[in-house]
């Protein structure tokens, strides 16, 4: 009798699930990944971008023509031998696009990494320390923001490297960290009021430990989204600089440089212009849509899962 009563007492209430039947809580990383995978447009753009990156990395190994070879007929029409034709100086267009895309993506990746790192560090330090440090960093940020980015980048690229691709990348990064710094500053101010930061202070943790062990890791979503969008912005800014002849210079190349060299053929031989132009637009669109998907995935207001 007692065992029966104990067995009945151990039964869950009506409508309740036993503890072992409850779903295990998912980590934040799994929830973010799950929501990103459900974002159809972002997944399509991710697949397109990965396909494009693999193409520009692998295809040159098997493509029979070199981007440096200028022995082809001038202005050959698109054909099975030359799918997009040849340029005025006798260079095969597909090989030019492949090489230009490699450099454009490399420059954009370096710009994104450097600018995101600088902006995150400055913004986190300003938001946590406040006072004089916040004022100094904010004034420097405002000063850089009022300087025309393209004009300053063009001048510095000429002064320091004559249009070498890595100099262009570093100059663009030097003028691309300010928006990220402002966002990181605001987020750092909010996080510095949380209980875990107070507990870290009470335990004797120093400023750098709190900033880089507590604040920055809690901004990973914000950092990831802005780093992704910075890649798309860097691609377009580099292309704009190269298009006006103030960016990457020969013997280096980029999509903007390829577009510049064939802009005069827009009406007579549109394939020479629209080939690199379409690739440039495709890169920018896919990265922006991926950034939108990441923003939705990291948005805390969308944490609730659909049934």
GROMACS .gro file of N, CA and C in nm, residues 84 86-87 93 97 243 255-281:
model
   99
   84UNK      N    1   3.473   3.559  -7.290
   84UNK     CA    2   3.438   3.700  -7.275
   84UNK      C    3   3.522   3.791  -7.364
   86UNK      N    4   3.879   3.938  -7.554
   86UNK     CA    5   4.011   3.986  -7.508
   86UNK      C    6   4.009   4.137  -7.503
   87UNK      N    7   4.105   4.193  -7.430
   87UNK     CA    8   4.112   4.338  -7.412
   87UNK      C    9   4.189   4.403  -7.526
   93UNK      N   10   3.996   3.788  -7.106
   93UNK     CA   11   3.914   3.855  -7.007
   93UNK      C   12   3.880   3.768  -6.886
   97UNK      N   13   3.937   3.863  -6.488
   97UNK     CA   14   3.833   3.868  -6.385
   97UNK      C   15   3.869   3.778  -6.267
  243UNK      N   16   3.869   5.245  -5.989
  243UNK     CA   17   3.799   5.289  -6.109
  243UNK      C   18   3.840   5.431  -6.148
  255UNK      N   19   3.904   4.408  -5.931
  255UNK     CA   20   3.786   4.422  -6.016
  255UNK      C   21   3.767   4.567  -6.061
  256UNK      N   22   3.792   4.661  -5.970
  256UNK     CA   23   3.781   4.801  -6.007
  256UNK      C   24   3.880   4.839  -6.116
  257UNK      N   25   4.001   4.785  -6.107
  257UNK     CA   26   4.103   4.811  -6.208
  257UNK      C   27   4.063   4.752  -6.343
  258UNK      N   28   4.008   4.632  -6.343
  258UNK     CA   29   3.964   4.568  -6.468
  258UNK      C   30   3.850   4.647  -6.530
  259UNK      N   31   3.757   4.694  -6.447
  259UNK     CA   32   3.646   4.774  -6.498
  259UNK      C   33   3.697   4.904  -6.558
  260UNK      N   34   3.793   4.968  -6.492
  260UNK     CA   35   3.850   5.092  -6.544
  260UNK      C   36   3.914   5.072  -6.681
  261UNK      N   37   3.989   4.964  -6.695
  261UNK     CA   38   4.061   4.940  -6.820
  261UNK      C   39   3.968   4.913  -6.937
  262UNK      N   40   3.844   4.872  -6.909
  262UNK     CA   41   3.752   4.836  -7.017
  262UNK      C   42   3.626   4.923  -7.019
  263UNK      N   43   3.627   5.032  -6.943
  263UNK     CA   44   3.510   5.119  -6.938
  263UNK      C   45   3.481   5.182  -7.073
  264UNK      N   46   3.584   5.214  -7.148
  264UNK     CA   47   3.564   5.278  -7.279
  264UNK      C   48   3.495   5.186  -7.379
  265UNK      N   49   3.494   5.056  -7.349
  265UNK     CA   50   3.433   4.960  -7.442
  265UNK      C   51   3.290   4.923  -7.402
  266UNK      N   52   3.228   5.005  -7.316
  266UNK     CA   53   3.096   4.974  -7.264
  266UNK      C   54   2.993   4.953  -7.374
  267UNK      N   55   2.995   5.036  -7.476
  267UNK     CA   56   2.896   5.025  -7.584
  267UNK      C   57   2.943   4.933  -7.696
  268UNK      N   58   3.067   4.943  -7.733
  268UNK     CA   59   3.116   4.864  -7.846
  268UNK      C   60   3.134   4.716  -7.809
  269UNK      N   61   3.188   4.689  -7.691
  269UNK     CA   62   3.215   4.552  -7.646
  269UNK      C   63   3.170   4.538  -7.502
  270UNK      N   64   3.040   4.529  -7.478
  270UNK     CA   65   2.987   4.531  -7.341
  270UNK      C   66   3.034   4.416  -7.254
  271UNK      N   67   3.072   4.303  -7.313
  271UNK     CA   68   3.116   4.189  -7.232
  271UNK      C   69   3.241   4.222  -7.151
  272UNK      N   70   3.327   4.308  -7.205
  272UNK     CA   71   3.450   4.344  -7.135
  272UNK      C   72   3.422   4.426  -7.010
  273UNK      N   73   3.313   4.504  -7.013
  273UNK     CA   74   3.278   4.586  -6.897
  273UNK      C   75   3.187   4.511  -6.800
  274UNK      N   76   3.083   4.449  -6.854
  274UNK     CA   77   2.983   4.388  -6.766
  274UNK      C   78   3.031   4.259  -6.701
  275UNK      N   79   3.134   4.195  -6.756
  275UNK     CA   80   3.188   4.075  -6.692
  275UNK      C   81   3.236   4.102  -6.550
  276UNK      N   82   3.336   4.190  -6.532
  276UNK     CA   83   3.381   4.222  -6.395
  276UNK      C   84   3.277   4.298  -6.315
  277UNK      N   85   3.195   4.378  -6.381
  277UNK     CA   86   3.094   4.456  -6.309
  277UNK      C   87   2.991   4.364  -6.242
  278UNK      N   88   2.946   4.262  -6.312
  278UNK     CA   89   2.848   4.168  -6.257
  278UNK      C   90   2.908   4.093  -6.138
  279UNK      N   91   3.034   4.053  -6.149
  279UNK     CA   92   3.100   3.984  -6.038
  279UNK      C   93   3.109   4.075  -5.916
  280UNK      N   94   3.142   4.202  -5.938
  280UNK     CA   95   3.151   4.299  -5.828
  280UNK      C   96   3.016   4.315  -5.758
  281UNK      N   97   2.911   4.332  -5.836
  281UNK     CA   98   2.776   4.347  -5.779
  281UNK      C   99   2.734   4.219  -5.707
   0.00000   0.00000   0.00000
